[in-house]
Amino acid sequence: MTSPATPDAGTAPDSPPDSPPDSPPGARPGTPPGSAIRPAPWVRTRLSAAPLTALLAAALAFVTVLLSAALPRAMDRGADQGLRSFLHDRGASATSVLVTSPAQDGPQSPEGLDTALAALLARTGPGYGIAPSGPVYGARGVKPRSLDNAELARPEKVSPILHLMHVHGAEEHVRLVEGRWPGGGTPDGPVPVALPQQTAQTLGAKVGTVLRSSSGTSDAMSAEVVGLYAAHDEADAFWTDLPCPTHACQRYTRARLPEMYWEAAALVGPDALGRLGPWGGKAEEFWRLPVDTDVLRADRLAAVGHQIAAYAAGHTATDLAQATGRPRLQISSGLPALFTQARAREAAAAPLAAIGPAGVAGVAVVVFCLAGALTGDRRETELRLLHARGGSRRGVLLRLLGEGAVTVLPAAALATALAVLLLPTPRWTATLLAASAAALFALLAFPVRAAVVLSARRGPRPRRRLAGELLVLVATAAAVFEVRLRGVAPAGEGVDPLLVAAPLLLALCGGLVLARLVPALVGALAWLAGRRSGLIGFLGLARAARGTGGRRRPSVLPVVALLLAITTGGFGAAVLATVDSARTEVARVNVGGDAQVTAPYGEILPESFLEAAAALPGVRLSVPVWTDDDAFVFGTDQGSTKVRVVVADPVTYAQLARAVGWGEFDPALLAPGAAGTPVPALFSRDFARLAGSGPHELRLDNAGALPVKGAGVVEGTPALPGVGGSFLVLPAGPATAAVAQTTHPTRWFALGSPDKAALDELVRAVPRSPTFAGWAVHTGADESARLARDPLGRSAARLFWASVAGAGGLALLAVLLTMVRAAPERAALLARLRTMGLRPRQGMALILTEALPQALAAALGGALVAAAAVALLGPAVDLSPLVGSHAHTGVRPALWPVLAQALILAGLVAAAVLIEAAVTGRRQITTELRAGDQR
């Protein structure tokens, strides 16, 4: 008897899978070669017999490999974006290589600067390059000169000062407003200069003005304004590190009572390079080489940092000094230190970012196991028949591998290519490893199950299962204990395996516990339901309490999949909720409340503004404060100590400190004493160490001295956010007003939810001197939004939600696979019950009663395990990288985020069960009714 050319899904070809290679395919021993019938190829036969199964296997492999390949690429892109944003926020100066040298003796020319620049650029790289904006270089006088012109602006009788400099290519970044570009001056005449238009308006200069300067240590010189220019963009990085290149700057003298004056700069032509030294005491050449941070990669920071460090202070720096002919060449860069900080931020955020992908990987493994078990159950008869007819286990498994490779490998390759296309990043190793691992699991899931099916049957071994469960329990306890004991891996170590594995181990333990408890509980519910008149509840619960296919208990894999998804999702949601609340707290500390308005140095906040600000909608508490940054306390261990002083109403200021959570104190401590007694003051901890036994005398200004005494010690104070060092907090009142203008506040703080636009409008309406600027308005909402813009935190949040979606979808697939695995037996039962009068609605209720207990138990168990993971692991987690600033707290328990994850997934499971029953149940029941019971 010969084998058919195209067997069906449950029939195997007659030729054994391990036929001798010299026999014609399909020929039996002893059969003449000419009479042999060549059977259809194995793979083509299987695919044509079960096309839907092959399509579903390819789809599962495609989705899983796509997730596996996409997650590491998303992490890489997030790390790169976080690095580039971190460096961009540091500014152009911090991300450049700064080169300076004293001007060479003798004639100076732009060609000498160009030659030195070429030598400097030749030694940059190879791991980094110069930004497209290009180098900025030129020469400048080291010191400015004071201008003697009587007609120039002197707000407080202090003469303005002027820098002279030559910057290559400055003409491309400005437009000439009036006059001409400098050049063509005589050696003995005034230096031709171009002045910024805003500077000319501020100082009262114009084209043709001769700026005269004299100095007691050098000859008198003058500069003639021959042109006025306006910068295309004053915020352009081209002007970085140049003194006041686009407008005049406010400066203050260092006297006891500071006085304001103007500082300005002017551009000279290339023919005036030799005159920069006489004007500025000496001349300095400079080159700023901006590093292109947009192409830097997080995985290459260490190597690039070493290269830049060698450029600045290694053999490269020595070679550059010789190549440029400038032995006193000085090179510096803040990039190596910034790279160290960036790597520490990335390493600190890596464990938190890896928890979500680890959860997806765990659920994916469960799904592959269930898919392999489902396929093994459907093809068990076929596999045993092949084995009984002479096929060896090795031959059968090789055929199954070939069959799986046709569906899995193309899908895996397509998924990997799609991930690479959608998420471009230059790193490939993690992507290929993750995709290969997912493809390998998809390929081996069914052959491994087939190997188990073809193995000799063994009886149940409860002791082996108990030993395995105890091993998981011990590993979980050890991981949690170690994480609690030592905390997260030190900065720079990258992903902490224990922190990543601990939530998954907790979920696995929860699944094993539920696998033990749920059958007993559901069985008890079935017993109670059996005592009632209805039959649906009893049958559904009885089937839920036992396994399908002759098993004594339900499969643990669907429960583990749901627990993994809910636990990782709940833990991640608690992390993000804590990050949001921590950002709000940090923003409050940084602002000193929910809103702050600061007057410029030398100005005060008018009473009209304070009244209007306190009346704004949303303001719950208004706190005016007077501060002085240049006070001294006498009588300390050092004789005198410079301190910062805060004067405020004790009651309202204590409420502000309590709400902010920074510098809390009892307002009774600052209650004033009798007349003539020292004023009570709160000392900062740093000042308390230096204060000594006293007595102490505070001098705020030349109006007199104020005796003070320590009334308490605080770590900080809201009016000086982020400021350590020495400071004092004094009560507002007659005692302090007698020696300073403390009744006229310089800062205003508020609690509540004031509108930023309304505050800005109030500030614009404040009457103030036209020579002062810089009124600052800050709100907690804006500061929190600024912290939330950190790409490192945003990337981690996006990765988490993508992982939650992937884990949830795979968990639903695990439930559906379990339903499909039990579908034949369930259809047979429903068919029998249909003949006894079971209505379709009752059949749907039976299916839900059978499926939902396990899903609801998994949802509740997952929520409990997630809460336990937060309680056990939360204190060891440092959220500072995700918050965007230093945060003192770990992960806090959050009921709603965890419960929401569990409820959403439970609802999706119920919907999936209904859809599966509606789509496949009726067809299977109809088939059973037509064909009869074949079991």
Tab-separated table of C-alpha atoms in Angstrom, residues 524-701:
chain	number	residue	atom	x	y	z
A	524	ALA	CA	-15.590	25.298	46.905
A	525	LEU	CA	-17.672	27.787	44.923
A	526	ALA	CA	-18.753	24.969	42.589
A	527	TRP	CA	-19.849	22.917	45.608
A	528	LEU	CA	-21.912	25.857	46.848
A	529	ALA	CA	-23.358	26.406	43.375
A	530	GLY	CA	-24.244	22.721	43.164
A	531	ARG	CA	-26.507	23.117	46.176
A	532	ARG	CA	-28.590	25.645	44.276
A	533	SER	CA	-31.147	24.976	41.573
A	534	GLY	CA	-29.222	26.389	38.627
A	535	LEU	CA	-26.924	24.157	36.569
A	536	ILE	CA	-24.853	26.694	34.611
A	537	GLY	CA	-22.932	28.047	37.566
A	538	PHE	CA	-22.064	24.609	38.873
A	539	LEU	CA	-20.879	23.278	35.502
A	540	GLY	CA	-18.833	26.394	34.710
A	541	LEU	CA	-17.181	26.512	38.110
A	542	ALA	CA	-16.569	22.775	38.145
A	543	ARG	CA	-14.806	22.984	34.775
A	544	ALA	CA	-12.818	26.019	35.958
A	545	ALA	CA	-11.648	24.072	39.027
A	546	ARG	CA	-10.117	21.301	36.955
A	547	GLY	CA	-8.012	21.180	33.845
A	548	THR	CA	-9.016	20.203	30.346
A	549	GLY	CA	-7.952	17.081	28.520
A	550	GLY	CA	-7.936	14.896	31.595
A	551	ARG	CA	-5.797	17.217	33.718
A	552	ARG	CA	-6.420	17.434	37.419
A	553	ARG	CA	-5.976	21.212	37.641
A	554	PRO	CA	-5.952	24.180	35.252
A	555	SER	CA	-2.766	25.177	33.477
A	556	VAL	CA	-0.612	27.605	35.414
A	557	LEU	CA	0.743	29.329	32.303
A	558	PRO	CA	-2.205	31.678	31.566
A	559	VAL	CA	-2.240	32.815	35.178
A	560	VAL	CA	1.508	33.468	35.074
A	561	ALA	CA	1.116	35.454	31.831
A	562	LEU	CA	-1.601	37.652	33.308
A	563	LEU	CA	0.329	38.117	36.534
A	564	LEU	CA	3.491	39.087	34.675
A	565	ALA	CA	1.608	41.649	32.594
A	566	ILE	CA	-0.276	43.141	35.543
A	567	THR	CA	2.708	43.148	37.901
A	568	THR	CA	5.134	44.819	35.510
A	569	GLY	CA	2.435	47.227	34.354
A	570	GLY	CA	1.365	48.065	37.898
A	571	PHE	CA	4.930	48.493	39.126
A	572	GLY	CA	5.778	50.724	36.166
A	573	ALA	CA	2.588	52.746	36.639
A	574	ALA	CA	3.487	53.283	40.302
A	575	VAL	CA	6.962	54.410	39.228
A	576	LEU	CA	5.545	56.960	36.772
A	577	ALA	CA	2.972	58.197	39.287
A	578	THR	CA	5.739	58.694	41.841
A	579	VAL	CA	7.839	60.477	39.234
A	580	ASP	CA	4.986	62.901	38.526
A	581	SER	CA	4.442	63.657	42.208
A	582	ALA	CA	8.199	63.977	42.785
A	583	ARG	CA	8.441	66.470	39.917
A	584	THR	CA	5.728	68.552	41.553
A	585	GLU	CA	7.599	68.498	44.868
A	586	VAL	CA	10.936	69.331	43.258
A	587	ALA	CA	9.308	72.148	41.282
A	588	ARG	CA	7.882	73.583	44.493
A	589	VAL	CA	11.276	73.490	46.163
A	590	ASN	CA	12.989	75.051	43.138
A	591	VAL	CA	10.444	77.855	42.915
A	592	GLY	CA	10.008	78.264	46.667
A	593	GLY	CA	6.265	77.694	46.400
A	594	ASP	CA	3.738	77.553	43.599
A	595	ALA	CA	4.772	80.970	42.242
A	596	GLN	CA	7.602	83.452	42.750
A	597	VAL	CA	8.218	86.980	41.533
A	598	THR	CA	11.695	88.467	42.056
A	599	ALA	CA	12.597	92.114	41.592
A	600	PRO	CA	15.966	92.925	39.985
A	601	TYR	CA	18.902	93.798	42.173
A	602	GLY	CA	18.368	97.241	43.672
A	603	GLU	CA	14.580	97.353	43.159
A	604	ILE	CA	11.625	96.487	45.385
A	605	LEU	CA	8.127	95.130	44.872
A	606	PRO	CA	5.579	97.986	45.170
A	607	GLU	CA	2.723	97.650	47.607
A	608	SER	CA	0.253	97.915	44.739
A	609	PHE	CA	1.774	94.851	43.098
A	610	LEU	CA	1.699	92.848	46.350
A	611	GLU	CA	-1.977	93.650	46.869
A	612	ALA	CA	-2.905	92.821	43.276
A	613	ALA	CA	-0.882	89.580	43.308
A	614	ALA	CA	-2.465	88.435	46.571
A	615	ALA	CA	-5.919	89.035	45.045
A	616	LEU	CA	-5.265	86.916	41.947
A	617	PRO	CA	-7.596	83.924	41.468
A	618	GLY	CA	-6.033	80.725	42.750
A	619	VAL	CA	-3.686	82.359	45.274
A	620	ARG	CA	-4.220	80.747	48.694
A	621	LEU	CA	-1.266	82.284	50.522
A	622	SER	CA	0.740	85.429	49.729
A	623	VAL	CA	4.185	85.806	51.330
A	624	PRO	CA	6.282	88.972	50.707
A	625	VAL	CA	9.958	88.495	51.577
A	626	TRP	CA	12.983	90.802	51.811
A	627	THR	CA	16.409	89.328	51.107
A	628	ASP	CA	19.995	90.526	51.271
A	629	ASP	CA	22.815	88.511	49.691
A	630	ASP	CA	25.687	90.563	51.072
A	631	ALA	CA	25.349	90.722	54.873
A	632	PHE	CA	27.896	89.913	57.568
A	633	VAL	CA	27.610	88.405	61.037
A	634	PHE	CA	30.272	89.353	63.567
A	635	GLY	CA	31.122	87.289	66.626
A	636	THR	CA	31.517	83.928	64.890
A	637	ASP	CA	34.435	81.545	65.245
A	638	GLN	CA	35.965	83.193	62.170
A	639	GLY	CA	35.413	86.678	63.502
A	640	SER	CA	32.965	87.595	60.737
A	641	THR	CA	31.021	85.461	58.265
A	642	LYS	CA	29.260	86.516	55.094
A	643	VAL	CA	25.643	85.391	55.121
A	644	ARG	CA	22.441	85.716	53.158
A	645	VAL	CA	19.482	87.107	55.060
A	646	VAL	CA	15.759	86.427	54.664
A	647	VAL	CA	13.244	88.658	56.464
A	648	ALA	CA	9.588	87.591	56.415
A	649	ASP	CA	6.475	87.353	58.540
A	650	PRO	CA	7.061	84.246	60.715
A	651	VAL	CA	3.506	82.878	60.525
A	652	THR	CA	2.964	83.028	56.752
A	653	TYR	CA	6.571	82.096	56.027
A	654	ALA	CA	6.271	79.019	58.258
A	655	GLN	CA	3.138	77.991	56.336
A	656	LEU	CA	5.070	78.395	53.081
A	657	ALA	CA	7.980	76.302	54.368
A	658	ARG	CA	5.621	73.583	55.600
A	659	ALA	CA	3.811	73.410	52.253
A	660	VAL	CA	7.055	73.353	50.288
A	661	GLY	CA	8.606	70.797	52.639
A	662	TRP	CA	11.890	72.706	52.840
A	663	GLY	CA	13.066	74.488	55.966
A	664	GLU	CA	10.029	73.858	58.194
A	665	PHE	CA	10.033	75.628	61.551
A	666	ASP	CA	7.764	76.672	64.399
A	667	PRO	CA	6.827	80.365	63.968
A	668	ALA	CA	6.909	80.759	67.756
A	669	LEU	CA	10.692	80.481	67.557
A	670	LEU	CA	10.847	83.863	65.838
A	671	ALA	CA	8.562	85.659	68.274
A	672	PRO	CA	10.272	88.990	69.116
A	673	GLY	CA	11.445	89.553	72.663
A	674	ALA	CA	11.486	92.645	74.792
A	675	ALA	CA	12.897	95.888	73.461
A	676	GLY	CA	16.661	95.950	73.432
A	677	THR	CA	17.047	92.139	73.361
A	678	PRO	CA	18.655	90.317	70.427
A	679	VAL	CA	16.366	89.471	67.517
A	680	PRO	CA	15.689	85.700	67.229
A	681	ALA	CA	16.974	84.155	63.998
A	682	LEU	CA	16.971	80.753	62.327
A	683	PHE	CA	20.490	79.642	61.433
A	684	SER	CA	21.328	77.413	58.511
A	685	ARG	CA	23.127	74.226	59.490
A	686	ASP	CA	26.335	75.403	57.834
A	687	PHE	CA	26.257	78.722	59.685
A	688	ALA	CA	25.383	77.048	62.978
A	689	ARG	CA	28.701	75.188	62.808
A	690	LEU	CA	30.545	78.521	62.514
A	691	ALA	CA	28.411	80.646	64.803
A	692	GLY	CA	30.136	79.830	68.076
A	693	SER	CA	28.699	80.945	71.382
A	694	GLY	CA	28.155	84.600	70.385
A	695	PRO	CA	27.041	87.238	70.962
A	696	HIS	CA	26.323	87.856	67.286
A	697	GLU	CA	25.911	91.130	65.456
A	698	LEU	CA	24.330	91.321	62.006
A	699	ARG	CA	25.256	94.188	59.697
A	700	LEU	CA	22.885	94.552	56.773
A	701	ASP	CA	24.041	97.947	55.503
